[in-house]
């Protein structure tokens, strides 16, 4: 079996509205795959189609190589964890976790052993006899998770399972989920609209927009090498410059920017042979600040710092370049001890050629 989950050309309409259009995705066994996208882009719909709660208008759904498009949810070897924990309020922690195994008539000794092991895995020891209303949000979430994994499904579907937790607890749960997934070797199909979460937790990320996948890749790929403007914007702050002319420079190509008249040099390999216009993107942390520069240096532009905002690990600067372009720059405060790039100061910004990502125009 090559793929654990396959969506093949799936379209799902609600009335005349297509929530998913010709949607295809293949998830490998043991992979942690995340669907990432803005509210309403079709993430939950994709997950419900895999689980069998919705039927596609076109296309096929396969699980471990078998076509399950026509099968009801209970005949698909999957489990779900939703944002609302949906614990049984009248059952204890232990009984909640054991529920699925009881339904499957797992022998008593095995049931006890499996429940005990999972309780240890999600660090719920000592809380076995508590009732759901006696638990914190994070603890309830762990029970929901334990209840799903104890049945050892081939695939675990997780729809924003930790979105309701506070930031600190969410970070802890992200690491825990990742660890649990590695330990169990179960395929995780995870849904979130939080890009940081997706980057932290996933083996691969499918970035969605309006019922389609814009890009599928590793966290590093979708962050550092976005294929579209939407992906570049959605994955975090980014500088975008439009260019409308390309000239050849041997090993490099020169892109003439529409605003500012400046030229950016990129490696020849960064741009397709016939591309004549498009966009160049650059993450703020990939701009290098210099205190001086020689006139012949490539991709180095003088400007004045207009704004400097403290953001924890980074300071975010807005630099007005002399050529009219605005540049967002992120630097570690320790890089200049707050002395070089203060508001009003002159700086040189290096847009390192290897960090520039070209998105071809249409
Ligand atoms: N049962 C339904 N009937 C009609 N429209 C629906 C139905 N379910 C979903 N939709 C629409 O389909 C689109 C996709 O919905 P979906 O719930 O998949 O989005 P989502 O990406 O999960 O969003 P969120 O991040 O807000 O959860 C939305 O525009 C939604 O309004
Ligand atoms: Mg949703």
Short mmCIF file of C-alpha atoms in Angstrom, two decimals, residues 8 30 65 71 91 93 101 121 130-131 181 201 234 269 284 292 313 325:
data_model
loop_
_atom_site.label_atom_id
_atom_site.label_comp_id
_atom_site.label_asym_id
_atom_site.label_seq_id
_atom_site.Cartn_x
_atom_site.Cartn_y
_atom_site.Cartn_z
CA UNK A 8 -8.92 11.83 -6.04
CA UNK A 30 2.53 7.25 9.22
CA UNK A 65 -5.71 1.49 -1.21
CA UNK A 71 -18.94 3.07 2.69
CA UNK A 91 -18.48 8.52 32.32
CA UNK A 93 -11.87 9.55 32.37
CA UNK A 101 -12.79 -0.92 23.16
CA UNK A 121 1.12 8.29 27.07
CA UNK A 130 -12.44 12.07 37.56
CA UNK A 131 -15.55 13.10 35.65
CA UNK A 181 2.03 10.40 16.44
CA UNK A 201 3.57 20.06 13.89
CA UNK A 234 -0.83 33.32 4.39
CA UNK A 269 17.78 28.90 -11.56
CA UNK A 284 11.44 40.11 6.63
CA UNK A 292 27.54 50.99 4.82
CA UNK A 313 12.32 37.52 19.70
CA UNK A 325 10.10 51.05 -1.97
#
